[in-house]
PDB file of N, CA and C and ligand atoms in Angstrom:
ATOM      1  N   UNK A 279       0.841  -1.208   0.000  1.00 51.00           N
ATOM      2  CA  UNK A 279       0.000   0.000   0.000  1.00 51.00           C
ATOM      3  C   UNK A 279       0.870   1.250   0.000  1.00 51.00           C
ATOM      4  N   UNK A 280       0.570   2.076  -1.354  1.00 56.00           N
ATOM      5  CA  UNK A 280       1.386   3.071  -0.981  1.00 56.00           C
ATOM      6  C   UNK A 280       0.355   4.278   0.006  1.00 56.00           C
ATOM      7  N   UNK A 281       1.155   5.449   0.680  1.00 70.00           N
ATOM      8  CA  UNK A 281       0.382   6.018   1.684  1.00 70.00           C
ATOM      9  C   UNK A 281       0.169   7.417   0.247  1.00 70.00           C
ATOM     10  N   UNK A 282      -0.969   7.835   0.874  1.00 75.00           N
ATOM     11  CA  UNK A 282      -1.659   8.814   0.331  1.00 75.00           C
ATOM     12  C   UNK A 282      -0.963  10.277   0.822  1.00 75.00           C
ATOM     13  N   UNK A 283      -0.796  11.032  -0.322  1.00 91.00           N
ATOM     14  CA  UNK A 283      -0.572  12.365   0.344  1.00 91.00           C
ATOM     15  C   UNK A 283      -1.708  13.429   0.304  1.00 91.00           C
ATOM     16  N   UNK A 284      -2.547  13.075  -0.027  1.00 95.00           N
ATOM     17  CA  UNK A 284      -4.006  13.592  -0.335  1.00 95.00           C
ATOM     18  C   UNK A 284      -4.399  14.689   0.614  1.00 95.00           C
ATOM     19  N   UNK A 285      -3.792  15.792   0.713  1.00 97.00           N
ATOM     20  CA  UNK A 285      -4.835  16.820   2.110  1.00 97.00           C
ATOM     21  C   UNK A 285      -6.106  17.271   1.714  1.00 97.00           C
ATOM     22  N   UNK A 286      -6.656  18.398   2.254  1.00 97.00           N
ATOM     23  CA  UNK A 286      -7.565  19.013   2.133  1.00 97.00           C
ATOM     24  C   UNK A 286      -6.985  20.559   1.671  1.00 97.00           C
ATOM     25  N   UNK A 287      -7.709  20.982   0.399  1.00 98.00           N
ATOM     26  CA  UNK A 287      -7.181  21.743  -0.083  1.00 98.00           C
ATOM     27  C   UNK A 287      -6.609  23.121   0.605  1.00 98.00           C
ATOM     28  N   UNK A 288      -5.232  23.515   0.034  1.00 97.00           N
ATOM     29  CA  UNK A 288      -4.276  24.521   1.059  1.00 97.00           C
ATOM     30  C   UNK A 288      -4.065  25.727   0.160  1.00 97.00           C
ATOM     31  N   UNK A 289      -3.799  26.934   0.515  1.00 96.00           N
ATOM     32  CA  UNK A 289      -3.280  27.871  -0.830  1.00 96.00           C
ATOM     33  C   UNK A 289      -2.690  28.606  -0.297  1.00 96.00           C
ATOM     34  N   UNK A 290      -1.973  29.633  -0.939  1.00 96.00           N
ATOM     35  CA  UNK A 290      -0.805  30.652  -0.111  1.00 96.00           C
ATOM     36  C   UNK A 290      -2.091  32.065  -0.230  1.00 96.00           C
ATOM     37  N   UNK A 291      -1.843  32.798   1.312  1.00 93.00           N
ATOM     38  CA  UNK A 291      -3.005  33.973   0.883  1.00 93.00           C
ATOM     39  C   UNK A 291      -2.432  35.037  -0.490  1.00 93.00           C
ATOM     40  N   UNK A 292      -1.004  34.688  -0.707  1.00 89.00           N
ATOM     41  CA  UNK A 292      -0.449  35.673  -2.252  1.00 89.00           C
ATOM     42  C   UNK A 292      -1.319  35.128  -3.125  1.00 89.00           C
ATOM     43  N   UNK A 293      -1.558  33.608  -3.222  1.00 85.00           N
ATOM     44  CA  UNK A 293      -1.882  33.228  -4.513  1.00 85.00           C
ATOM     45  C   UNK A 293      -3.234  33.731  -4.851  1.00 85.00           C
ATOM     46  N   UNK A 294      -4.015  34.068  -3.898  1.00 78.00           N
ATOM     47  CA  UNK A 294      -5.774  35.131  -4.394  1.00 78.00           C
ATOM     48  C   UNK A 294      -5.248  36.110  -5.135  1.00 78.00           C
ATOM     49  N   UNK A 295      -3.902  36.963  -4.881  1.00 80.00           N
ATOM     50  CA  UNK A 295      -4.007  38.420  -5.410  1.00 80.00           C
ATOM     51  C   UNK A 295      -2.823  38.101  -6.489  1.00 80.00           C
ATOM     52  N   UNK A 296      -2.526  36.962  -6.892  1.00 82.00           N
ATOM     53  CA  UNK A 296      -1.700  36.727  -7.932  1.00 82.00           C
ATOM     54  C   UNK A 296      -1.565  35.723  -9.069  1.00 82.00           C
ATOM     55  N   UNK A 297      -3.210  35.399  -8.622  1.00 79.00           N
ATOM     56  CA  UNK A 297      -3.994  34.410  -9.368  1.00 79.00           C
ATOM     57  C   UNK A 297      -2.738  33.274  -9.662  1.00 79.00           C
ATOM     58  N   UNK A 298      -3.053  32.581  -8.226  1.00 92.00           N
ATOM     59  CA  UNK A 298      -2.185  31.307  -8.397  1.00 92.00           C
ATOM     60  C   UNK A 298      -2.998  30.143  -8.436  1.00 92.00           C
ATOM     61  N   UNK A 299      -2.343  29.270  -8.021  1.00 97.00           N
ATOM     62  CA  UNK A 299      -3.138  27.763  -7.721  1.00 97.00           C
ATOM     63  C   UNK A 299      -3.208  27.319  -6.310  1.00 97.00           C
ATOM     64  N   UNK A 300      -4.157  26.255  -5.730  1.00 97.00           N
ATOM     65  CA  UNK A 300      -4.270  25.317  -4.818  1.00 97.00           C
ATOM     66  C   UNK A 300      -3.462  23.935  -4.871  1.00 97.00           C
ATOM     67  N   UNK A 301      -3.245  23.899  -3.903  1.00 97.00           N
ATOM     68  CA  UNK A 301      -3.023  22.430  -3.416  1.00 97.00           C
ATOM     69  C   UNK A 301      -3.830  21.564  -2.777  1.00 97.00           C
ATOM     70  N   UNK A 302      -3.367  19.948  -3.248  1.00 97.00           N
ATOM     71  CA  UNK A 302      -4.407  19.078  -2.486  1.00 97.00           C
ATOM     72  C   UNK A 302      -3.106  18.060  -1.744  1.00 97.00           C
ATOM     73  N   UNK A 303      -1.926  18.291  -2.103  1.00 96.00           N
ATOM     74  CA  UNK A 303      -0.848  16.966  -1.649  1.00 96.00           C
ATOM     75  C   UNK A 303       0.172  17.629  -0.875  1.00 96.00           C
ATOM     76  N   UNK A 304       0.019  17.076   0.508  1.00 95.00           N
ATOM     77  CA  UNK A 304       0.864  17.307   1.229  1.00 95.00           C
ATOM     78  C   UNK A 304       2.409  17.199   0.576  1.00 95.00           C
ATOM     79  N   UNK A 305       2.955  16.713  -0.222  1.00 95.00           N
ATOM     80  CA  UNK A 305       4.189  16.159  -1.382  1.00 95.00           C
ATOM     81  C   UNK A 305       4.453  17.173  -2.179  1.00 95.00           C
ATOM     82  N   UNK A 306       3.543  18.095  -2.493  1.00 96.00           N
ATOM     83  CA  UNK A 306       3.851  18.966  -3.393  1.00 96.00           C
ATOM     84  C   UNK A 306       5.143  20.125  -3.100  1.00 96.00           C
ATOM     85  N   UNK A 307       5.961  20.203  -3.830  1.00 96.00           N
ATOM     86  CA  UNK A 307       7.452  20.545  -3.462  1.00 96.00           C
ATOM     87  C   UNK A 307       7.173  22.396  -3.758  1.00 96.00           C
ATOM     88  N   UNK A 308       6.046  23.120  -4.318  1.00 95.00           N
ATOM     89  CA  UNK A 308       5.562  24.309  -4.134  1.00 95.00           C
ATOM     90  C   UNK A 308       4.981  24.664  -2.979  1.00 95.00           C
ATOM     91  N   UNK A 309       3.690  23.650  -2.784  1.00 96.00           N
ATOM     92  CA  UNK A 309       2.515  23.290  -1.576  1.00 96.00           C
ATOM     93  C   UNK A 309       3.764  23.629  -0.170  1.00 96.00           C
ATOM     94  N   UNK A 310       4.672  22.932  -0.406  1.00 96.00           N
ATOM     95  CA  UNK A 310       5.747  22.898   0.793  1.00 96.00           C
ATOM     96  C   UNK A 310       6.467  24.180   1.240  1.00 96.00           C
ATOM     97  N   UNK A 311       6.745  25.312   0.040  1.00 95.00           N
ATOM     98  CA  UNK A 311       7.181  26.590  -0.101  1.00 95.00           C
ATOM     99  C   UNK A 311       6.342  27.640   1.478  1.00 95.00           C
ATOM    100  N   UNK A 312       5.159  27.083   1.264  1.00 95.00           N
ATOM    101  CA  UNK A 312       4.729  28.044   1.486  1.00 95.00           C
ATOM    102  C   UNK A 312       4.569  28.703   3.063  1.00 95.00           C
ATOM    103  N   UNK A 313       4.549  29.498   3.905  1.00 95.00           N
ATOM    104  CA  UNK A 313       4.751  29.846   4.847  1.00 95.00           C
ATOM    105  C   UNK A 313       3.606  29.522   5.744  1.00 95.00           C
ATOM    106  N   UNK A 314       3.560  29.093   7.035  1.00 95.00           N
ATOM    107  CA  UNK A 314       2.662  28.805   7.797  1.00 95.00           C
ATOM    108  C   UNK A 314       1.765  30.116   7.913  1.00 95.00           C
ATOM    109  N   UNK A 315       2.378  30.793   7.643  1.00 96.00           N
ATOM    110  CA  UNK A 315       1.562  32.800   8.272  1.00 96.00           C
ATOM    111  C   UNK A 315       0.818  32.888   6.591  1.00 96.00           C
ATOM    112  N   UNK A 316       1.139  32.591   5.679  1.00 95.00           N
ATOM    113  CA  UNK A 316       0.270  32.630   4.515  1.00 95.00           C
ATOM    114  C   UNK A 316      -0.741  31.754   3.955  1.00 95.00           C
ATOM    115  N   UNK A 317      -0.312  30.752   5.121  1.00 96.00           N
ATOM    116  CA  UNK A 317      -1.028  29.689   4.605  1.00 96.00           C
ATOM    117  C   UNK A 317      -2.973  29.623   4.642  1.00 96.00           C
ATOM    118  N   UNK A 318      -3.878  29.557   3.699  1.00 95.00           N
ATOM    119  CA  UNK A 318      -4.927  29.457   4.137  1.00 95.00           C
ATOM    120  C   UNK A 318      -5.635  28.370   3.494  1.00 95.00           C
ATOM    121  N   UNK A 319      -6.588  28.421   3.905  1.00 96.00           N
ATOM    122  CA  UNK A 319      -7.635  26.552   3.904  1.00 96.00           C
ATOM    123  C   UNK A 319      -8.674  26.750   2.614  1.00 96.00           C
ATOM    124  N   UNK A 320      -8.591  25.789   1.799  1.00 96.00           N
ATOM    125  CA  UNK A 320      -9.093  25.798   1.262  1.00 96.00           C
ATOM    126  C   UNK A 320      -8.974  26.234  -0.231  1.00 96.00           C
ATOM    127  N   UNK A 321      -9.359  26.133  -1.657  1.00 96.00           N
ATOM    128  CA  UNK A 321      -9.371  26.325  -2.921  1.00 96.00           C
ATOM    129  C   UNK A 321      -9.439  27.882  -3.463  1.00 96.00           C
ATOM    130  N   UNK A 322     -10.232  28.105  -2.721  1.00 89.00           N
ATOM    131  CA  UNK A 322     -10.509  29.567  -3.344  1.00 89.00           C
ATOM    132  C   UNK A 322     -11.246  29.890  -4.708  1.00 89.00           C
ATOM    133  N   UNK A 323     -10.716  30.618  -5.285  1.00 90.00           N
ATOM    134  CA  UNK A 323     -11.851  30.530  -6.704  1.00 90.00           C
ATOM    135  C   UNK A 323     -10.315  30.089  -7.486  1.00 90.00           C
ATOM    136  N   UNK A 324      -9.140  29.600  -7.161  1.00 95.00           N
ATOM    137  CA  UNK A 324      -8.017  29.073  -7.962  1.00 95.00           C
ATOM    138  C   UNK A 324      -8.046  28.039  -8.352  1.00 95.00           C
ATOM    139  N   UNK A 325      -7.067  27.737  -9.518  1.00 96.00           N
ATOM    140  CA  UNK A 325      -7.106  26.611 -10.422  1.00 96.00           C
ATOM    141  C   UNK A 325      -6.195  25.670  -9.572  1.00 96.00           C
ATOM    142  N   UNK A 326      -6.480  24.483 -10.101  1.00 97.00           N
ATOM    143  CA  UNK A 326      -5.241  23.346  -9.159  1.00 97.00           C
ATOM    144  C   UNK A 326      -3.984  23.374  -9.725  1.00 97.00           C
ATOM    145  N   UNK A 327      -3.120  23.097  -8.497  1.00 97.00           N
ATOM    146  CA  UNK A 327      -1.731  23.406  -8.839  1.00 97.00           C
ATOM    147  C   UNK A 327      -1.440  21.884  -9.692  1.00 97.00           C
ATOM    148  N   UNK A 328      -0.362  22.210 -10.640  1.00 97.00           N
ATOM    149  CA  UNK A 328      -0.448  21.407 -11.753  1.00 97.00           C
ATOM    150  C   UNK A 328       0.342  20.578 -10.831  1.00 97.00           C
ATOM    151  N   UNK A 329       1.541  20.598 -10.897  1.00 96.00           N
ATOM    152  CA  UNK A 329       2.720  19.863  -9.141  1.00 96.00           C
ATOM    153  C   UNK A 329       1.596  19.158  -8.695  1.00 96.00           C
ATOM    154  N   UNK A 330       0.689  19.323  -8.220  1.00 96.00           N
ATOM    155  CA  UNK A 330      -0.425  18.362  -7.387  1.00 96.00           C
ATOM    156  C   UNK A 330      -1.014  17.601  -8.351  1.00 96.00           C
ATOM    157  N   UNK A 331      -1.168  17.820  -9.665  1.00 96.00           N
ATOM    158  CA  UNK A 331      -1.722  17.180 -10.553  1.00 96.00           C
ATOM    159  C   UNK A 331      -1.030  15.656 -11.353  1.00 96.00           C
ATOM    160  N   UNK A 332       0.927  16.508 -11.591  1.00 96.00           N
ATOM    161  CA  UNK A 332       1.152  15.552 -11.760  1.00 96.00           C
ATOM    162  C   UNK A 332       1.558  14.423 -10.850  1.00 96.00           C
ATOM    163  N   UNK A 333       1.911  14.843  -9.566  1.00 94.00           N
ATOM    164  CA  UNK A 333       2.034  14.071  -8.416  1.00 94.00           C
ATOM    165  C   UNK A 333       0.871  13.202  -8.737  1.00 94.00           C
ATOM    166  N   UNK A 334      -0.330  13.105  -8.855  1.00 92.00           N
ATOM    167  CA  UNK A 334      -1.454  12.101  -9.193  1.00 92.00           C
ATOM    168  C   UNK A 334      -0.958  11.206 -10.033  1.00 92.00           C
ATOM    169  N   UNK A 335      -1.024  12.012 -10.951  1.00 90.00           N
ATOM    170  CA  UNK A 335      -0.865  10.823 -12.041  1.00 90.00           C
ATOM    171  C   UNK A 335       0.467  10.233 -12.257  1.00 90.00           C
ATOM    172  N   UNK A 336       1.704  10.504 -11.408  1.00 85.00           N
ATOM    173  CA  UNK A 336       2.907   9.921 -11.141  1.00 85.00           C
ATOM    174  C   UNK A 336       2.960   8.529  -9.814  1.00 85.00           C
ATOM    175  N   UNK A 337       1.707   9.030  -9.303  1.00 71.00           N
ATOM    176  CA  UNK A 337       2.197   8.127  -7.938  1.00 71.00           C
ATOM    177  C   UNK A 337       2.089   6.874  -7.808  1.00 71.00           C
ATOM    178  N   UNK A 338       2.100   6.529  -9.305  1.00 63.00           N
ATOM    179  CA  UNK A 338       2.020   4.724  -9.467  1.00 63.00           C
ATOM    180  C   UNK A 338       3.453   4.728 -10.180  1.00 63.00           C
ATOM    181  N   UNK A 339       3.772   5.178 -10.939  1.00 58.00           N
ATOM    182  CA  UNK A 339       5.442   5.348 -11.272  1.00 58.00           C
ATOM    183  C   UNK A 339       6.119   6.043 -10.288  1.00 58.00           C
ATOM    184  N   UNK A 340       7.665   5.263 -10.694  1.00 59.00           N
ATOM    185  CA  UNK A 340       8.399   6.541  -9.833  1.00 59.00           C
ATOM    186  C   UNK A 340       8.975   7.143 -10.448  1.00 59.00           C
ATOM    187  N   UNK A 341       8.714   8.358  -9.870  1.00 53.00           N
ATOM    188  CA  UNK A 341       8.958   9.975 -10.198  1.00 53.00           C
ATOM    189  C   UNK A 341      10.488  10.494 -10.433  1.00 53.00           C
ATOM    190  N   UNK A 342      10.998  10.914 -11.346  1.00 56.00           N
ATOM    191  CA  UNK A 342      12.457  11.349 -11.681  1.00 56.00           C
ATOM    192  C   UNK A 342      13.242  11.960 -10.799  1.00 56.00           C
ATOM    193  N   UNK A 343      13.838  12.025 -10.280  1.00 56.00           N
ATOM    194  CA  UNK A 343      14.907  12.808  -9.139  1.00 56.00           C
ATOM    195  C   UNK A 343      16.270  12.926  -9.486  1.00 56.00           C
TER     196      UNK A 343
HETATM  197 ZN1  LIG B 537       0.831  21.802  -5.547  1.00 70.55          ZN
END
């Protein structure tokens, strides 16, 4: 079983006023950037962060490093 990095969606409060993206994976190496003091809950009206996207569809292969 691999373990899930699946959160509940996270976003940086910059990314509202700089039309960024959300996160859903704790793994995400942007998602990780981001500062606990910016951090806020939830999607927002933003698009999904692609990093979280391909993390999906990578997490049955392994991923290049
Ligand atoms: Zn992400």
């Amino acid at each position: 079983m691999s373990k899930l990095k699946k959160v509940k969606p996270y976003r940086s409060i910059r990314a509202d006023r700089a039309s960024g993206v959300y996160h859903d994976r704790s793994d995400c190496p942007t998602g990780q950037q981001i500062h606990s003091e910016e951090l806020a809950a939830g999607a927002g009206r933003l698009q999904r962060c692609a990093e979280c996207e391909a993390l999906d569809e990578g997490s049955r292969a392994s991923p290049p490093s």
